[in-house]
Amino acid sequence: MTTRDSCRQFREASRLTRRACLTIGGATALGLGLPELLRLQAAESNGSFGSAKSVIFVFLHGGHPQHETWDPKPNAPDGVRGEFGDIATKLSGFRISELLPSCARLADRMAIVRSMAHSNTNHVQACLPAMTGHEHPPSVRGRGDFPPTDSDFPHFGAVLDHLRPGDRHLPNWVQLGPVMTRSNRTVLHGQSAGFLGDRHSPFRVDQDLTAEKVRIEAIAPEITVQRLRDRRGLLAEIDSQRERLDVAAAKSRQVFYDRAFGMLTSAATHQAFDLAAEPTKVRERYGWNQVGQSCLLARRLVEAGLPFVNVHWCKTPSGSWDTHGQNFTKMKESLGPTLDTALSALIEDIEQRGMLNDVLIVPMAEFGRTPQINKNAGRDHWPFVYSLALAGAGLKRGCVEGASDRLGAYPASTPYEPADMAATIYHLLGVPHNTVLYDRENRPHKLIVGKKIESILT
């Protein structure tokens, strides 16, 4: 039976939407027959399963302090509480930091998890489970900083690109911002396609987005079709020399180049990336800074149908979320207002455009910050409890799950690991729980190892 026949029969039997049918068709192509798919659909059946058509994944590298964002502790001792108070939100009894007044107005559109937890305090390593749902093997967890490898587990965006190849003229996965690194230049793990290969790498945009008449350099119109063809030929020649050494890698790169060529010559791509076309009032609403404009560009991209967009919030003129010193000054003058403005604008804008049921917004970090304030008025790395606030497709609105203890140091209720959040994201994307990926050596890897957070799902 062909994939097309299986999909048609399944749709006739269950009257699925076209999107669900395409999802099942893709799974059939991966080797699952119709009976298995019918059983799988029954097992996965849930009002939220597959509700997210797109994801905007905002990574707050360094880790945001739970006390100054989603889980303030106004009754804690001075050395824990910090300098800021808490404010009421649209949800009765739910209070957040006074630094987030716009988000407080939108709490009834959000789902907040206050008991995220794991045990890895290293930025480089902790980013892997945050962006893939998978930890490193126990043998390397104590090694500190070391470079990522092409055998690492792939990023959410790469997995989606692998499972659901999209329109050749629009990328499936875009990263807005630089490749994230430590101060020692070690690349944070989890940002790449890992063992899926270069063909599933993201389309990267790393430039200043704050100019009034900004043009995206990665698709600049002055790069003519002929120049692109010349570049394509040169890359092909270079890779042909490598092919004898690594045939699989060379072929993977060629697929990536072919797709990139199609995207860069596409009118749809140029329109989706035309940030300067946005009205001035809209650009101001998001905040005329790199983070705000990245979130606005992400909205344009998902509106055009792109499945997965990363916003990398790392190095900015005002610093990063790694607030070992001057945490309160940075939170008051830059980090807090920027987050409040950009996130609230993104949620409101997507809702006003009728897309909040289709787009999942995930502000993510590798961990939180210590409850104890250090001698430099900062907070250090703390993975043992932290909070995440999500919004959009398939999530219960106005939902608060989990709690931390009175100091914001450890979970006071069920702890959720990054693998559980990954399972939740994949569930919302309609990826079956028993999906298996294969690496270059054709070894199987279970994609989802955590349990979805049922209480925040519709």
C-alpha positions as a Markdown table, in Angstrom:
| # | Residue | x | y | z |
|---|---|---|---|---|
| 1 | Met | 0.0 | 0.0 | 0.0 |
| 2 | Thr | 1.4 | 3.4 | -0.9 |
| 3 | Thr | 1.6 | 6.4 | 1.4 |
| 4 | Arg | -1.0 | 8.2 | -0.6 |
| 5 | Asp | -3.5 | 5.2 | -0.3 |
| 6 | Ser | -2.9 | 4.8 | 3.4 |
| 7 | Cys | -3.5 | 8.5 | 4.0 |
| 8 | Arg | -6.7 | 8.5 | 1.9 |
| 9 | Gln | -8.1 | 5.5 | 3.7 |
| 10 | Phe | -7.2 | 6.8 | 7.1 |
| 11 | Arg | -8.9 | 10.1 | 6.3 |
| 12 | Glu | -12.1 | 8.5 | 5.0 |
| 13 | Ala | -12.2 | 6.3 | 8.1 |
| 14 | Ser | -11.8 | 9.0 | 10.6 |
| 15 | Arg | -12.5 | 12.3 | 8.8 |
| 16 | Leu | -9.3 | 13.9 | 9.8 |
| 17 | Thr | -8.2 | 17.3 | 8.9 |
| 18 | Arg | -5.8 | 17.7 | 6.0 |
| 19 | Arg | -3.1 | 18.6 | 8.4 |
| 20 | Ala | -3.6 | 15.4 | 10.4 |
| 21 | Cys | -3.7 | 13.4 | 7.2 |
| 22 | Leu | -0.4 | 14.8 | 6.1 |
| 23 | Thr | 1.1 | 14.0 | 9.5 |
| 24 | Ile | -0.1 | 10.4 | 9.3 |
| 25 | Gly | 1.1 | 10.1 | 5.7 |
| 26 | Gly | 4.6 | 11.2 | 6.8 |
| 27 | Ala | 4.6 | 8.6 | 9.5 |
| 28 | Thr | 3.5 | 5.9 | 7.0 |
| 29 | Ala | 6.5 | 6.8 | 4.9 |
| 30 | Leu | 8.7 | 6.2 | 7.9 |
| 31 | Gly | 7.5 | 2.6 | 8.0 |
| 32 | Leu | 4.3 | 2.5 | 10.1 |
| 33 | Gly | 1.3 | 0.7 | 8.5 |
| 34 | Leu | -2.3 | 1.8 | 8.6 |
| 35 | Pro | -3.3 | -0.5 | 11.5 |
| 36 | Glu | -0.4 | 0.7 | 13.6 |
| 37 | Leu | -1.3 | 4.3 | 12.8 |
| 38 | Leu | -4.9 | 3.8 | 13.7 |
| 39 | Arg | -3.9 | 2.4 | 17.1 |
| 40 | Leu | -1.4 | 5.2 | 17.5 |
| 41 | Gln | -3.9 | 7.9 | 16.7 |
| 42 | Ala | -6.3 | 6.4 | 19.3 |
| 43 | Ala | -3.6 | 6.4 | 21.9 |
| 44 | Glu | -2.5 | 10.0 | 21.1 |
| 45 | Ser | -6.0 | 11.3 | 20.8 |
| 46 | Asn | -6.3 | 14.6 | 22.7 |
| 47 | Gly | -7.7 | 18.0 | 21.9 |
| 48 | Ser | -4.2 | 19.5 | 21.9 |
| 49 | Phe | -2.4 | 16.9 | 19.9 |
| 50 | Gly | -1.0 | 18.4 | 16.7 |
| 51 | Ser | -2.6 | 21.8 | 17.4 |
| 52 | Ala | 0.6 | 23.8 | 16.8 |
| 53 | Lys | 1.3 | 24.6 | 13.2 |
| 54 | Ser | 4.3 | 26.7 | 14.2 |
| 55 | Val | 6.6 | 27.3 | 17.1 |
| 56 | Ile | 8.4 | 30.5 | 18.2 |
| 57 | Phe | 11.2 | 29.4 | 20.5 |
| 58 | Val | 12.8 | 32.3 | 22.4 |
| 59 | Phe | 16.0 | 31.2 | 24.1 |
| 60 | Leu | 17.0 | 33.3 | 27.1 |
| 61 | His | 20.6 | 32.2 | 27.3 |
| 62 | Gly | 22.1 | 32.4 | 30.8 |
| 63 | Gly | 18.8 | 31.6 | 32.6 |
| 64 | His | 16.3 | 34.1 | 33.8 |
| 65 | Pro | 15.9 | 34.5 | 37.6 |
| 66 | Gln | 12.6 | 33.0 | 38.7 |
| 67 | His | 12.4 | 35.5 | 41.6 |
| 68 | Glu | 12.5 | 38.5 | 39.2 |
| 69 | Thr | 10.1 | 37.0 | 36.7 |
| 70 | Trp | 7.4 | 34.3 | 37.2 |
| 71 | Asp | 7.9 | 33.2 | 40.8 |
| 72 | Pro | 8.7 | 36.1 | 43.2 |
| 73 | Lys | 9.1 | 35.4 | 46.9 |
| 74 | Pro | 8.0 | 38.6 | 48.7 |
| 75 | Asn | 8.0 | 36.9 | 52.1 |
| 76 | Ala | 11.5 | 35.4 | 51.8 |
| 77 | Pro | 14.5 | 36.8 | 53.7 |
| 78 | Asp | 16.3 | 39.8 | 52.4 |
| 79 | Gly | 19.1 | 37.7 | 51.0 |
| 80 | Val | 16.6 | 35.8 | 48.8 |
| 81 | Arg | 13.7 | 38.2 | 48.1 |
| 82 | Gly | 15.7 | 40.8 | 46.2 |
| 83 | Glu | 14.8 | 44.4 | 45.4 |
| 84 | Phe | 11.5 | 44.1 | 43.6 |
| 85 | Gly | 8.0 | 43.5 | 44.7 |
| 86 | Asp | 5.3 | 41.4 | 43.1 |
| 87 | Ile | 2.1 | 42.4 | 41.3 |
| 88 | Ala | -1.3 | 41.0 | 40.7 |
| 89 | Thr | -2.2 | 39.4 | 37.3 |
| 90 | Lys | -5.4 | 38.6 | 35.5 |
| 91 | Leu | -5.4 | 35.3 | 37.4 |
| 92 | Ser | -6.8 | 35.4 | 40.9 |
| 93 | Gly | -4.0 | 34.6 | 43.4 |
| 94 | Phe | -1.3 | 34.4 | 40.8 |
| 95 | Arg | 1.4 | 37.1 | 41.2 |
| 96 | Ile | 4.5 | 37.8 | 39.2 |
| 97 | Ser | 7.4 | 40.3 | 39.4 |
| 98 | Glu | 6.6 | 44.0 | 39.3 |
| 99 | Leu | 9.0 | 44.1 | 36.3 |
| 100 | Leu | 6.5 | 42.4 | 34.1 |
| 101 | Pro | 3.3 | 44.6 | 34.1 |
| 102 | Ser | 2.3 | 44.0 | 30.5 |
| 103 | Cys | 2.7 | 40.2 | 30.9 |
| 104 | Ala | 0.6 | 40.4 | 34.1 |
| 105 | Arg | -2.3 | 41.7 | 31.9 |
| 106 | Leu | -1.9 | 38.7 | 29.7 |
| 107 | Ala | -1.5 | 36.0 | 32.3 |
| 108 | Asp | -4.9 | 34.6 | 31.3 |
| 109 | Arg | -3.5 | 33.7 | 27.9 |
| 110 | Met | -0.5 | 31.9 | 29.3 |
| 111 | Ala | 0.5 | 28.6 | 30.9 |
| 112 | Ile | 3.2 | 28.9 | 33.5 |
| 113 | Val | 5.2 | 26.0 | 35.0 |
| 114 | Arg | 6.8 | 26.8 | 38.3 |
| 115 | Ser | 8.5 | 23.5 | 39.0 |
| 116 | Met | 10.9 | 22.9 | 36.1 |
| 117 | Ala | 14.0 | 21.2 | 37.5 |
| 118 | His | 17.2 | 19.2 | 36.7 |
| 119 | Ser | 20.7 | 19.0 | 38.1 |
| 120 | Asn | 23.2 | 20.3 | 35.5 |
| 121 | Thr | 24.7 | 23.7 | 36.4 |
| 122 | Asn | 26.9 | 24.0 | 33.2 |
| 123 | His | 25.6 | 26.4 | 30.5 |
| 124 | Val | 27.1 | 24.4 | 27.6 |
| 125 | Gln | 25.8 | 21.0 | 28.7 |
| 126 | Ala | 22.4 | 22.2 | 30.1 |
| 127 | Cys | 21.5 | 23.7 | 26.8 |
| 128 | Leu | 21.3 | 20.3 | 25.1 |
| 129 | Pro | 18.3 | 19.0 | 27.1 |
| 130 | Ala | 16.6 | 22.5 | 26.9 |
| 131 | Met | 16.8 | 22.4 | 23.1 |
| 132 | Thr | 16.4 | 18.7 | 22.4 |
| 133 | Gly | 14.9 | 17.0 | 25.4 |
| 134 | His | 17.9 | 14.7 | 25.7 |
| 135 | Glu | 20.8 | 14.8 | 28.2 |
| 136 | His | 24.4 | 13.9 | 27.6 |
| 137 | Pro | 25.6 | 10.4 | 28.6 |
| 138 | Pro | 26.5 | 10.2 | 32.3 |
| 139 | Ser | 30.2 | 9.7 | 31.3 |
| 140 | Val | 30.5 | 13.3 | 30.1 |
| 141 | Arg | 28.2 | 15.3 | 32.4 |
| 142 | Gly | 31.0 | 16.3 | 34.7 |
| 143 | Arg | 33.4 | 17.4 | 32.0 |
| 144 | Gly | 32.5 | 21.1 | 32.0 |
| 145 | Asp | 32.8 | 22.9 | 28.7 |
| 146 | Phe | 33.5 | 21.0 | 25.5 |
| 147 | Pro | 32.6 | 21.4 | 21.9 |
| 148 | Pro | 29.4 | 19.9 | 20.4 |
| 149 | Thr | 29.7 | 17.0 | 18.0 |
| 150 | Asp | 27.8 | 15.8 | 15.0 |
| 151 | Ser | 26.6 | 12.8 | 17.1 |
| 152 | Asp | 24.6 | 15.1 | 19.5 |
| 153 | Phe | 20.9 | 14.8 | 19.6 |
| 154 | Pro | 19.3 | 17.2 | 17.1 |
| 155 | His | 17.4 | 20.4 | 17.9 |
| 156 | Phe | 13.6 | 20.5 | 17.8 |
| 157 | Gly | 13.7 | 22.5 | 14.5 |
| 158 | Ala | 16.0 | 19.9 | 12.9 |
| 159 | Val | 13.7 | 17.1 | 14.0 |
| 160 | Leu | 10.7 | 18.8 | 12.5 |
| 161 | Asp | 12.6 | 19.5 | 9.3 |
| 162 | His | 13.5 | 15.8 | 9.1 |
| 163 | Leu | 10.0 | 14.5 | 9.9 |
| 164 | Arg | 8.1 | 17.0 | 7.7 |
| 165 | Pro | 10.1 | 18.3 | 4.7 |
| 166 | Gly | 8.4 | 21.5 | 3.7 |
| 167 | Asp | 8.1 | 24.0 | 0.9 |
| 168 | Arg | 11.4 | 24.2 | -1.0 |
| 169 | His | 11.0 | 28.0 | -1.3 |
| 170 | Leu | 10.7 | 28.7 | 2.4 |
| 171 | Pro | 12.9 | 27.3 | 5.2 |
| 172 | Asn | 11.4 | 24.9 | 7.8 |
| 173 | Trp | 13.7 | 26.2 | 10.5 |
| 174 | Val | 15.1 | 29.7 | 11.0 |
| 175 | Gln | 17.5 | 30.9 | 13.7 |
| 176 | Leu | 17.4 | 34.6 | 14.4 |
| 177 | Gly | 20.6 | 35.7 | 16.2 |
| 178 | Pro | 24.1 | 34.3 | 16.5 |
| 179 | Val | 25.2 | 30.8 | 17.3 |
| 180 | Met | 25.2 | 31.0 | 21.1 |
| 181 | Thr | 28.5 | 30.6 | 22.9 |
| 182 | Arg | 30.1 | 30.9 | 26.3 |
| 183 | Ser | 32.4 | 33.8 | 27.0 |
| 184 | Asn | 35.3 | 31.3 | 26.3 |
| 185 | Arg | 33.7 | 30.8 | 22.8 |
| 186 | Thr | 32.6 | 27.2 | 23.5 |
| 187 | Val | 29.4 | 26.7 | 21.4 |
| 188 | Leu | 26.4 | 25.8 | 23.5 |
| 189 | His | 25.1 | 22.3 | 22.8 |
| 190 | Gly | 21.8 | 21.6 | 21.1 |
| 191 | Gln | 21.7 | 24.3 | 18.5 |
| 192 | Ser | 22.5 | 22.1 | 15.5 |
| 193 | Ala | 21.0 | 19.2 | 13.5 |
| 194 | Gly | 23.3 | 16.8 | 15.3 |
| 195 | Phe | 23.2 | 13.3 | 14.0 |
| 196 | Leu | 20.5 | 14.1 | 11.4 |
| 197 | Gly | 23.1 | 15.9 | 9.3 |
| 198 | Asp | 23.8 | 19.2 | 7.7 |
| 199 | Arg | 20.8 | 19.0 | 5.4 |
| 200 | His | 18.6 | 19.8 | 8.4 |
| 201 | Ser | 20.6 | 22.8 | 9.6 |
| 202 | Pro | 18.7 | 26.1 | 10.2 |
| 203 | Phe | 18.6 | 29.1 | 7.9 |
| 204 | Arg | 20.5 | 31.7 | 10.1 |
| 205 | Val | 19.9 | 35.4 | 10.2 |
| 206 | Asp | 22.6 | 37.1 | 12.4 |
| 207 | Gln | 22.6 | 40.8 | 11.9 |
| 208 | Asp | 21.3 | 44.1 | 13.5 |
| 209 | Leu | 17.6 | 44.3 | 13.0 |
| 210 | Thr | 17.0 | 47.7 | 14.5 |
| 211 | Ala | 17.5 | 49.9 | 11.4 |
| 212 | Glu | 14.4 | 51.6 | 10.1 |
| 213 | Lys | 15.0 | 50.3 | 6.5 |
| 214 | Val | 16.5 | 47.0 | 7.6 |
| 215 | Arg | 17.4 | 44.5 | 4.8 |
| 216 | Ile | 18.1 | 40.9 | 5.6 |
| 217 | Glu | 21.6 | 40.4 | 4.4 |
| 218 | Ala | 21.2 | 36.6 | 4.1 |
| 219 | Ile | 18.7 | 37.1 | 1.3 |
| 220 | Ala | 20.0 | 40.5 | 0.1 |
| 221 | Pro | 18.6 | 41.4 | -3.4 |
| 222 | Glu | 22.0 | 42.4 | -4.7 |
| 223 | Ile | 23.1 | 38.8 | -4.6 |
| 224 | Thr | 21.9 | 38.0 | -8.1 |
| 225 | Val | 20.7 | 34.6 | -9.3 |
| 226 | Gln | 23.9 | 34.3 | -11.4 |
| 227 | Arg | 26.1 | 34.9 | -8.3 |
| 228 | Leu | 24.1 | 32.4 | -6.4 |
| 229 | Arg | 24.6 | 29.9 | -9.2 |
| 230 | Asp | 28.3 | 30.6 | -9.2 |
| 231 | Arg | 28.5 | 30.1 | -5.4 |
| 232 | Arg | 26.5 | 26.9 | -5.7 |
| 233 | Gly | 28.9 | 25.6 | -8.3 |
| 234 | Leu | 31.9 | 26.5 | -6.2 |
| 235 | Leu | 30.5 | 24.8 | -3.1 |
| 236 | Ala | 29.7 | 21.7 | -5.1 |
| 237 | Glu | 33.2 | 21.5 | -6.4 |
| 238 | Ile | 34.7 | 21.9 | -2.9 |
| 239 | Asp | 32.4 | 19.2 | -1.6 |
| 240 | Ser | 33.2 | 16.8 | -4.5 |
| 241 | Gln | 36.8 | 16.8 | -3.2 |
| 242 | Arg | 35.6 | 15.8 | 0.3 |
| 243 | Glu | 33.2 | 13.2 | -0.9 |
| 244 | Arg | 35.8 | 10.4 | -1.0 |
| 245 | Leu | 36.4 | 11.0 | 2.7 |
| 246 | Asp | 32.8 | 11.4 | 3.9 |
| 247 | Val | 30.2 | 10.6 | 1.3 |
| 248 | Ala | 27.2 | 10.9 | 3.6 |
| 249 | Ala | 28.3 | 14.4 | 4.9 |
| 250 | Ala | 28.9 | 15.7 | 1.4 |
| 251 | Lys | 25.5 | 14.5 | 0.2 |
| 252 | Ser | 23.8 | 16.1 | 3.2 |
| 253 | Arg | 25.5 | 19.4 | 2.5 |
| 254 | Gln | 24.5 | 19.3 | -1.1 |
| 255 | Val | 20.8 | 18.9 | -0.1 |
| 256 | Phe | 21.2 | 21.9 | 2.2 |
| 257 | Tyr | 22.8 | 24.0 | -0.6 |
| 258 | Asp | 20.0 | 23.0 | -3.1 |
| 259 | Arg | 17.3 | 24.0 | -0.6 |
| 260 | Ala | 19.1 | 27.3 | 0.2 |
| 261 | Phe | 19.3 | 28.1 | -3.5 |
| 262 | Gly | 15.6 | 27.6 | -3.9 |
| 263 | Met | 14.9 | 29.8 | -0.8 |
| 264 | Leu | 17.1 | 32.6 | -1.8 |
| 265 | Thr | 15.6 | 33.0 | -5.2 |
| 266 | Ser | 12.0 | 32.8 | -3.9 |
| 267 | Ala | 9.7 | 35.8 | -3.8 |
| 268 | Ala | 7.8 | 34.2 | -0.8 |
| 269 | Thr | 11.1 | 34.2 | 1.2 |
| 270 | His | 11.8 | 37.8 | 0.5 |
| 271 | Gln | 8.3 | 38.9 | 1.5 |
| 272 | Ala | 8.4 | 36.9 | 4.7 |
| 273 | Phe | 11.7 | 38.4 | 5.8 |
| 274 | Asp | 10.7 | 42.0 | 4.9 |
| 275 | Leu | 10.8 | 43.4 | 8.4 |
| 276 | Ala | 11.0 | 47.0 | 7.1 |
| 277 | Ala | 7.4 | 46.5 | 5.7 |
| 278 | Glu | 6.0 | 46.5 | 9.2 |
| 279 | Pro | 4.3 | 49.8 | 10.3 |
| 280 | Thr | 6.4 | 51.9 | 12.7 |
| 281 | Lys | 3.8 | 51.6 | 15.5 |
| 282 | Val | 4.1 | 47.8 | 15.3 |
| 283 | Arg | 7.9 | 47.9 | 15.4 |
| 284 | Glu | 7.7 | 50.3 | 18.4 |
| 285 | Arg | 5.3 | 48.1 | 20.2 |
| 286 | Tyr | 7.7 | 45.2 | 20.2 |
| 287 | Gly | 10.6 | 47.4 | 21.4 |
| 288 | Trp | 13.1 | 49.0 | 19.0 |
| 289 | Asn | 15.9 | 46.7 | 20.1 |
| 290 | Gln | 17.4 | 43.4 | 18.8 |
| 291 | Val | 15.2 | 41.2 | 20.9 |
| 292 | Gly | 11.9 | 43.0 | 20.1 |
| 293 | Gln | 12.6 | 43.1 | 16.4 |
| 294 | Ser | 13.6 | 39.5 | 16.3 |
| 295 | Cys | 10.3 | 38.5 | 17.9 |
| 296 | Leu | 8.5 | 40.7 | 15.3 |
| 297 | Leu | 10.4 | 39.0 | 12.5 |
| 298 | Ala | 9.5 | 35.6 | 14.0 |
| 299 | Arg | 5.9 | 36.6 | 13.9 |
| 300 | Arg | 6.2 | 37.5 | 10.2 |
| 301 | Leu | 7.8 | 34.1 | 9.5 |
| 302 | Val | 5.2 | 32.0 | 11.2 |
| 303 | Glu | 2.5 | 34.0 | 9.6 |
| 304 | Ala | 4.1 | 33.0 | 6.3 |
| 305 | Gly | 3.8 | 29.4 | 7.3 |
| 306 | Leu | 7.3 | 28.6 | 8.7 |
| 307 | Pro | 7.1 | 25.7 | 11.2 |
| 308 | Phe | 9.9 | 26.6 | 13.6 |
| 309 | Val | 11.6 | 29.9 | 14.4 |
| 310 | Asn | 14.3 | 30.4 | 17.1 |
| 311 | Val | 15.1 | 33.8 | 18.6 |
| 312 | His | 18.5 | 33.7 | 20.3 |
| 313 | Trp | 18.6 | 36.2 | 23.2 |
| 314 | Cys | 22.2 | 36.1 | 24.2 |
| 315 | Lys | 24.8 | 38.8 | 23.7 |
| 316 | Thr | 23.3 | 42.3 | 23.6 |
| 317 | Pro | 24.7 | 45.8 | 24.4 |
| 318 | Ser | 23.0 | 45.5 | 27.8 |
| 319 | Gly | 24.4 | 42.1 | 28.6 |
| 320 | Ser | 22.8 | 38.6 | 28.9 |
| 321 | Trp | 20.7 | 36.7 | 31.4 |
| 322 | Asp | 23.9 | 35.3 | 33.0 |
| 323 | Thr | 23.5 | 37.8 | 35.9 |
| 324 | His | 26.3 | 36.7 | 38.3 |
| 325 | Gly | 26.7 | 40.4 | 39.1 |
| 326 | Gln | 24.4 | 43.4 | 39.2 |
| 327 | Asn | 21.3 | 41.2 | 38.7 |
| 328 | Phe | 18.9 | 43.9 | 39.9 |
| 329 | Thr | 20.3 | 46.7 | 37.9 |
| 330 | Lys | 20.2 | 44.7 | 34.7 |
| 331 | Met | 16.8 | 43.4 | 35.4 |
| 332 | Lys | 15.4 | 46.9 | 36.1 |
| 333 | Glu | 17.2 | 48.8 | 33.3 |
| 334 | Ser | 17.2 | 46.2 | 30.5 |
| 335 | Leu | 16.3 | 42.6 | 30.8 |
| 336 | Gly | 12.9 | 43.0 | 32.6 |
| 337 | Pro | 11.5 | 45.7 | 30.4 |
| 338 | Thr | 12.7 | 44.1 | 27.2 |
| 339 | Leu | 11.2 | 40.7 | 28.1 |
| 340 | Asp | 7.9 | 42.3 | 29.2 |
| 341 | Thr | 7.6 | 44.4 | 26.1 |
| 342 | Ala | 8.6 | 41.8 | 23.5 |
| 343 | Leu | 6.7 | 38.9 | 25.0 |
| 344 | Ser | 3.5 | 40.7 | 25.6 |
| 345 | Ala | 3.6 | 42.3 | 22.1 |
| 346 | Leu | 4.2 | 38.9 | 20.5 |
| 347 | Ile | 1.3 | 37.2 | 22.4 |
| 348 | Glu | -1.1 | 40.1 | 21.7 |
| 349 | Asp | -0.1 | 40.5 | 18.0 |
| 350 | Ile | -0.5 | 36.8 | 17.3 |
| 351 | Glu | -3.8 | 36.7 | 19.1 |
| 352 | Gln | -5.1 | 39.8 | 17.2 |
| 353 | Arg | -4.2 | 38.1 | 13.9 |
| 354 | Gly | -6.2 | 35.0 | 14.9 |
| 355 | Met | -3.1 | 32.8 | 15.2 |
| 356 | Leu | -2.9 | 32.1 | 18.9 |
| 357 | Asn | -4.6 | 28.7 | 18.5 |
| 358 | Asp | -2.0 | 27.7 | 15.8 |
| 359 | Val | 1.3 | 29.2 | 17.1 |
| 360 | Leu | 3.1 | 27.9 | 20.2 |
| 361 | Ile | 5.3 | 30.5 | 22.0 |
| 362 | Val | 8.0 | 29.0 | 24.1 |
| 363 | Pro | 10.4 | 31.3 | 26.1 |
| 364 | Met | 13.1 | 28.8 | 27.1 |
| 365 | Ala | 16.3 | 28.8 | 29.2 |
| 366 | Glu | 18.8 | 26.2 | 30.3 |
| 367 | Phe | 18.1 | 26.8 | 34.0 |
| 368 | Gly | 17.2 | 29.5 | 36.5 |
| 369 | Arg | 19.2 | 31.5 | 39.1 |
| 370 | Thr | 20.1 | 30.9 | 42.7 |
| 371 | Pro | 17.7 | 31.9 | 45.5 |
| 372 | Gln | 20.6 | 33.3 | 47.5 |
| 373 | Ile | 21.9 | 36.7 | 46.3 |
| 374 | Asn | 25.7 | 36.7 | 46.0 |
| 375 | Lys | 28.2 | 39.3 | 47.2 |
| 376 | Asn | 28.1 | 41.0 | 43.7 |
| 377 | Ala | 24.3 | 41.6 | 43.9 |
| 378 | Gly | 23.9 | 38.8 | 41.4 |
| 379 | Arg | 22.4 | 35.3 | 41.2 |
| 380 | Asp | 24.3 | 32.3 | 40.1 |
| 381 | His | 23.4 | 29.2 | 38.1 |
| 382 | Trp | 20.4 | 27.2 | 39.5 |
| 383 | Pro | 18.8 | 24.3 | 37.7 |
| 384 | Phe | 17.1 | 22.8 | 40.8 |
| 385 | Val | 14.0 | 24.8 | 40.2 |
| 386 | Tyr | 13.0 | 27.4 | 37.7 |
| 387 | Ser | 9.9 | 28.7 | 35.9 |
| 388 | Leu | 8.8 | 28.8 | 32.2 |
| 389 | Ala | 5.9 | 30.7 | 30.8 |
| 390 | Leu | 4.3 | 29.6 | 27.5 |
| 391 | Ala | 1.4 | 30.7 | 25.4 |
| 392 | Gly | -0.6 | 29.6 | 22.4 |
| 393 | Ala | -1.6 | 26.4 | 20.5 |
| 394 | Gly | -3.0 | 23.6 | 22.6 |
| 395 | Leu | -2.3 | 25.1 | 26.0 |
| 396 | Lys | -4.8 | 25.9 | 28.7 |
| 397 | Arg | -5.0 | 29.6 | 29.1 |
| 398 | Gly | -4.6 | 31.0 | 32.5 |
| 399 | Cys | -3.0 | 27.9 | 33.8 |
| 400 | Val | -0.3 | 27.7 | 36.6 |
| 401 | Glu | 1.3 | 24.3 | 37.1 |
| 402 | Gly | 3.7 | 23.4 | 39.9 |
| 403 | Ala | 5.2 | 25.4 | 42.7 |
| 404 | Ser | 8.5 | 26.0 | 44.3 |
| 405 | Asp | 9.3 | 26.1 | 48.0 |
| 406 | Arg | 9.2 | 29.3 | 50.1 |
| 407 | Leu | 12.7 | 30.3 | 49.0 |
| 408 | Gly | 12.3 | 29.4 | 45.3 |
| 409 | Ala | 15.0 | 26.9 | 45.7 |
| 410 | Tyr | 13.4 | 23.5 | 45.1 |
| 411 | Pro | 10.1 | 22.1 | 43.8 |
| 412 | Ala | 7.3 | 22.0 | 46.3 |
| 413 | Ser | 5.2 | 19.9 | 43.9 |
| 414 | Thr | 5.8 | 17.6 | 41.0 |
| 415 | Pro | 9.1 | 18.5 | 39.3 |
| 416 | Tyr | 9.2 | 18.5 | 35.5 |
| 417 | Glu | 12.4 | 17.9 | 33.6 |
| 418 | Pro | 13.4 | 19.4 | 30.2 |
| 419 | Ala | 12.5 | 16.0 | 28.7 |
| 420 | Asp | 8.9 | 16.5 | 29.9 |
| 421 | Met | 8.8 | 19.9 | 28.3 |
| 422 | Ala | 10.2 | 18.5 | 25.1 |
| 423 | Ala | 7.5 | 15.8 | 25.2 |
| 424 | Thr | 4.9 | 18.5 | 25.6 |
| 425 | Ile | 6.2 | 20.5 | 22.6 |
| 426 | Tyr | 6.3 | 17.4 | 20.4 |
| 427 | His | 2.8 | 16.5 | 21.5 |
| 428 | Leu | 1.5 | 19.9 | 20.5 |
| 429 | Leu | 3.3 | 19.6 | 17.2 |
| 430 | Gly | 1.6 | 16.3 | 16.5 |
| 431 | Val | 4.7 | 14.1 | 16.7 |
| 432 | Pro | 3.8 | 10.6 | 18.0 |
| 433 | His | 5.3 | 9.6 | 21.3 |
| 434 | Asn | 6.9 | 6.5 | 19.9 |
| 435 | Thr | 8.8 | 8.2 | 17.1 |
| 436 | Val | 12.3 | 6.8 | 16.4 |
| 437 | Leu | 15.1 | 8.7 | 14.7 |
| 438 | Tyr | 18.1 | 7.0 | 13.0 |
| 439 | Asp | 21.6 | 8.4 | 12.9 |
| 440 | Arg | 24.3 | 8.1 | 10.2 |
| 441 | Glu | 25.1 | 4.6 | 11.3 |
| 442 | Asn | 21.4 | 3.7 | 11.1 |
| 443 | Arg | 21.2 | 3.3 | 14.9 |
| 444 | Pro | 17.8 | 3.9 | 16.4 |
| 445 | His | 17.2 | 6.7 | 18.9 |
| 446 | Lys | 13.9 | 7.2 | 20.7 |
| 447 | Leu | 12.8 | 10.8 | 20.1 |
| 448 | Ile | 10.6 | 11.4 | 23.2 |
| 449 | Val | 11.9 | 10.2 | 26.6 |
| 450 | Gly | 9.9 | 12.4 | 28.9 |
| 451 | Lys | 6.2 | 12.6 | 29.7 |
| 452 | Lys | 4.0 | 15.5 | 28.5 |
| 453 | Ile | 2.7 | 17.9 | 31.1 |
| 454 | Glu | -0.9 | 17.0 | 30.9 |
| 455 | Ser | -2.2 | 19.7 | 33.2 |
| 456 | Ile | -1.2 | 22.5 | 30.9 |
| 457 | Leu | -2.8 | 21.0 | 27.8 |
| 458 | Thr | -6.4 | 21.6 | 26.6 |
